[in-house]
Each structure stands twice: as structure tokens, then as C-alpha cells.
């Protein structure tokens, strides 16, 4: 993504996140796709929180009532974002420390 537009960050989906985005209901999927575009422009989004005990892992809530969360890693030196997980908020409570 970033090669054609040098100001954009490269955004990659881990296989888990790729499957999870396909399982989201229509409106949630659309918001997740919009969020991926936003991450390519600036991964340090308003409302994104850096997770404790991680130097480069962030979470951002989205969807009606902030029902979903996206977890992603930011690699500033290479301008790369790797989305690791997209899931309902309650499901992520087991994943996040």
C-alpha cells in the first residue's frame, strides 16, 4: 500500500484478523475497513491506546457502542502496521493482558 503513496503506512492483516474481518456483520465490517484506511494514513489514531507491557501494540475500539476492538502493532522504522486481531470487545478480554 505505501509503495504507491509514500506518505501512507503499509497495513497488513494477520491471517486471524483477515478471517475475523470477514465474520463481522455488515456495518461492523464496513467500519473495520474504514479503520484500516485510517491506519494507513496515521496509525496513532485519536482514541487508540497503547497496551501496557508492549512497546508497539495498540488497540482501538470501533462500531456502534464501541462493540469491537482492533489490535495492531506499529513498526515506526519501516512504517508498517500489522493488524493481529479484530473481534467483539468481550472476546478480546481473554486476549489482552
Short mmCIF file of N, CA, C and O in Angstrom, two decimals, residues 43-90:
data_model
loop_
_atom_site.label_atom_id
_atom_site.label_comp_id
_atom_site.label_asym_id
_atom_site.label_seq_id
_atom_site.Cartn_x
_atom_site.Cartn_y
_atom_site.Cartn_z
N UNK A 43 -1.32 5.61 12.05
CA UNK A 43 -1.67 4.55 12.99
C UNK A 43 -1.87 5.03 14.43
O UNK A 43 -2.36 4.28 15.27
N UNK A 44 -1.49 6.26 14.70
CA UNK A 44 -1.65 6.81 16.06
C UNK A 44 -2.95 7.61 16.11
O UNK A 44 -2.97 8.82 16.29
N UNK A 45 -4.05 6.89 15.95
CA UNK A 45 -5.38 7.49 15.85
C UNK A 45 -5.84 8.07 17.18
O UNK A 45 -5.49 7.55 18.24
N UNK A 46 -6.67 9.12 17.13
CA UNK A 46 -7.30 9.59 18.36
C UNK A 46 -8.14 8.45 18.94
O UNK A 46 -8.86 7.78 18.21
N UNK A 47 -8.01 8.21 20.19
CA UNK A 47 -8.75 7.13 20.83
C UNK A 47 -8.01 5.81 20.87
O UNK A 47 -8.41 4.90 21.59
N UNK A 48 -6.95 5.67 20.10
CA UNK A 48 -6.15 4.44 20.14
C UNK A 48 -5.32 4.45 21.43
O UNK A 48 -4.82 5.49 21.84
N UNK A 49 -5.21 3.30 22.06
CA UNK A 49 -4.48 3.19 23.31
C UNK A 49 -3.33 2.20 23.16
O UNK A 49 -3.52 1.11 22.63
N UNK A 50 -2.15 2.60 23.64
CA UNK A 50 -1.03 1.67 23.67
C UNK A 50 -1.24 0.71 24.82
O UNK A 50 -1.61 1.11 25.92
N UNK A 51 -1.06 -0.57 24.55
CA UNK A 51 -1.27 -1.57 25.59
C UNK A 51 -0.08 -1.59 26.55
O UNK A 51 1.07 -1.50 26.12
N UNK A 52 -0.38 -1.73 27.82
CA UNK A 52 0.68 -1.83 28.82
C UNK A 52 1.53 -3.05 28.53
O UNK A 52 1.05 -4.05 28.01
N UNK A 53 2.79 -2.96 28.87
CA UNK A 53 3.76 -4.04 28.73
C UNK A 53 4.15 -4.32 27.28
O UNK A 53 4.82 -5.30 27.00
N UNK A 54 3.70 -3.49 26.35
CA UNK A 54 4.07 -3.63 24.93
C UNK A 54 4.56 -2.27 24.45
O UNK A 54 3.96 -1.25 24.72
N UNK A 55 5.64 -2.27 23.69
CA UNK A 55 6.16 -1.01 23.18
C UNK A 55 5.41 -0.51 21.95
O UNK A 55 5.34 0.68 21.71
N UNK A 56 4.88 -1.44 21.16
CA UNK A 56 4.31 -1.02 19.89
C UNK A 56 2.92 -1.58 19.60
O UNK A 56 2.47 -1.53 18.48
N UNK A 57 2.23 -2.11 20.59
CA UNK A 57 0.90 -2.70 20.36
C UNK A 57 -0.18 -1.72 20.83
O UNK A 57 -0.12 -1.17 21.92
N UNK A 58 -1.18 -1.55 19.97
CA UNK A 58 -2.26 -0.62 20.24
C UNK A 58 -3.60 -1.31 20.08
O UNK A 58 -3.71 -2.32 19.38
N UNK A 59 -4.60 -0.73 20.71
CA UNK A 59 -5.98 -1.17 20.50
C UNK A 59 -6.82 0.06 20.20
O UNK A 59 -6.57 1.16 20.70
N UNK A 60 -7.80 -0.14 19.37
CA UNK A 60 -8.74 0.93 19.08
C UNK A 60 -10.13 0.30 19.03
O UNK A 60 -10.31 -0.80 18.51
N UNK A 61 -11.07 0.98 19.63
CA UNK A 61 -12.46 0.50 19.66
C UNK A 61 -13.22 1.15 18.52
O UNK A 61 -12.98 2.30 18.16
N UNK A 62 -14.16 0.40 17.99
CA UNK A 62 -14.98 0.94 16.91
C UNK A 62 -16.33 0.22 16.90
O UNK A 62 -16.54 -0.73 17.64
N UNK A 63 -17.20 0.71 16.07
CA UNK A 63 -18.54 0.13 15.96
C UNK A 63 -19.51 0.81 16.90
O UNK A 63 -19.13 1.54 17.81
N UNK A 64 -20.75 0.56 16.67
CA UNK A 64 -21.80 1.15 17.49
C UNK A 64 -21.60 0.74 18.95
O UNK A 64 -21.51 -0.45 19.26
N UNK A 65 -21.49 1.71 19.82
CA UNK A 65 -21.24 1.44 21.23
C UNK A 65 -19.86 0.87 21.49
O UNK A 65 -19.63 0.25 22.51
N UNK A 66 -18.92 1.13 20.56
CA UNK A 66 -17.55 0.61 20.67
C UNK A 66 -17.58 -0.89 20.93
O UNK A 66 -16.89 -1.42 21.79
N UNK A 67 -18.37 -1.58 20.15
CA UNK A 67 -18.60 -3.02 20.33
C UNK A 67 -17.39 -3.87 19.94
O UNK A 67 -17.23 -4.98 20.42
N UNK A 68 -16.57 -3.36 19.03
CA UNK A 68 -15.44 -4.13 18.53
C UNK A 68 -14.12 -3.45 18.88
O UNK A 68 -14.07 -2.25 19.12
N UNK A 69 -13.06 -4.27 18.86
CA UNK A 69 -11.71 -3.74 19.05
C UNK A 69 -10.80 -4.31 17.98
O UNK A 69 -10.97 -5.44 17.53
N UNK A 70 -9.84 -3.50 17.63
CA UNK A 70 -8.81 -3.93 16.70
C UNK A 70 -7.47 -3.80 17.43
O UNK A 70 -7.18 -2.76 18.01
N UNK A 71 -6.70 -4.87 17.41
CA UNK A 71 -5.36 -4.86 18.00
C UNK A 71 -4.35 -4.84 16.87
O UNK A 71 -4.47 -5.61 15.91
N UNK A 72 -3.36 -3.95 16.99
CA UNK A 72 -2.37 -3.85 15.92
C UNK A 72 -1.03 -3.43 16.49
O UNK A 72 -0.93 -2.81 17.53
N UNK A 73 0.02 -3.81 15.76
CA UNK A 73 1.38 -3.44 16.10
C UNK A 73 1.88 -2.40 15.10
O UNK A 73 1.60 -2.49 13.90
N UNK A 74 2.61 -1.41 15.62
CA UNK A 74 3.15 -0.34 14.78
C UNK A 74 4.67 -0.46 14.78
O UNK A 74 5.30 -0.50 15.84
N UNK A 75 5.23 -0.53 13.57
CA UNK A 75 6.68 -0.58 13.40
C UNK A 75 7.10 0.71 12.70
O UNK A 75 7.06 0.81 11.47
N UNK A 76 7.47 1.71 13.51
CA UNK A 76 7.72 3.05 13.00
C UNK A 76 8.90 3.10 12.03
O UNK A 76 8.85 3.83 11.04
N UNK A 77 9.95 2.35 12.31
CA UNK A 77 11.15 2.41 11.46
C UNK A 77 10.83 2.00 10.02
O UNK A 77 11.39 2.56 9.07
N UNK A 78 9.95 1.04 9.85
CA UNK A 78 9.59 0.58 8.50
C UNK A 78 8.23 1.09 8.03
O UNK A 78 7.77 0.71 6.96
N UNK A 79 7.60 1.93 8.85
CA UNK A 79 6.27 2.49 8.54
C UNK A 79 5.29 1.37 8.17
O UNK A 79 4.65 1.39 7.13
N UNK A 80 5.19 0.42 9.08
CA UNK A 80 4.36 -0.76 8.85
C UNK A 80 3.42 -0.96 10.03
O UNK A 80 3.81 -0.78 11.19
N UNK A 81 2.18 -1.35 9.74
CA UNK A 81 1.18 -1.67 10.74
C UNK A 81 0.71 -3.10 10.46
O UNK A 81 0.36 -3.43 9.34
N UNK A 82 0.73 -3.94 11.50
CA UNK A 82 0.25 -5.31 11.37
C UNK A 82 -0.95 -5.48 12.29
O UNK A 82 -0.82 -5.37 13.51
N UNK A 83 -2.11 -5.71 11.68
CA UNK A 83 -3.33 -5.91 12.46
C UNK A 83 -3.39 -7.39 12.83
O UNK A 83 -3.40 -8.26 11.97
N UNK A 84 -3.40 -7.65 14.14
CA UNK A 84 -3.36 -9.02 14.62
C UNK A 84 -4.70 -9.62 14.94
O UNK A 84 -4.90 -10.82 14.83
N UNK A 85 -5.66 -8.76 15.33
CA UNK A 85 -6.94 -9.31 15.78
C UNK A 85 -8.03 -8.25 15.66
O UNK A 85 -7.81 -7.08 15.97
N UNK A 86 -9.20 -8.69 15.23
CA UNK A 86 -10.39 -7.84 15.17
C UNK A 86 -11.52 -8.69 15.73
O UNK A 86 -11.82 -9.76 15.20
N UNK A 87 -12.11 -8.23 16.82
CA UNK A 87 -13.09 -9.08 17.47
C UNK A 87 -14.04 -8.25 18.32
O UNK A 87 -13.82 -7.07 18.54
N UNK A 88 -15.08 -8.92 18.81
CA UNK A 88 -16.00 -8.26 19.73
C UNK A 88 -15.26 -7.95 21.03
O UNK A 88 -14.36 -8.69 21.42
N UNK A 89 -15.62 -6.88 21.67
CA UNK A 89 -14.93 -6.43 22.88
C UNK A 89 -14.83 -7.52 23.93
O UNK A 89 -13.77 -7.76 24.49
N UNK A 90 -15.90 -8.26 24.19
CA UNK A 90 -15.87 -9.29 25.22
C UNK A 90 -14.92 -10.41 24.87
O UNK A 90 -14.26 -10.98 25.74
#
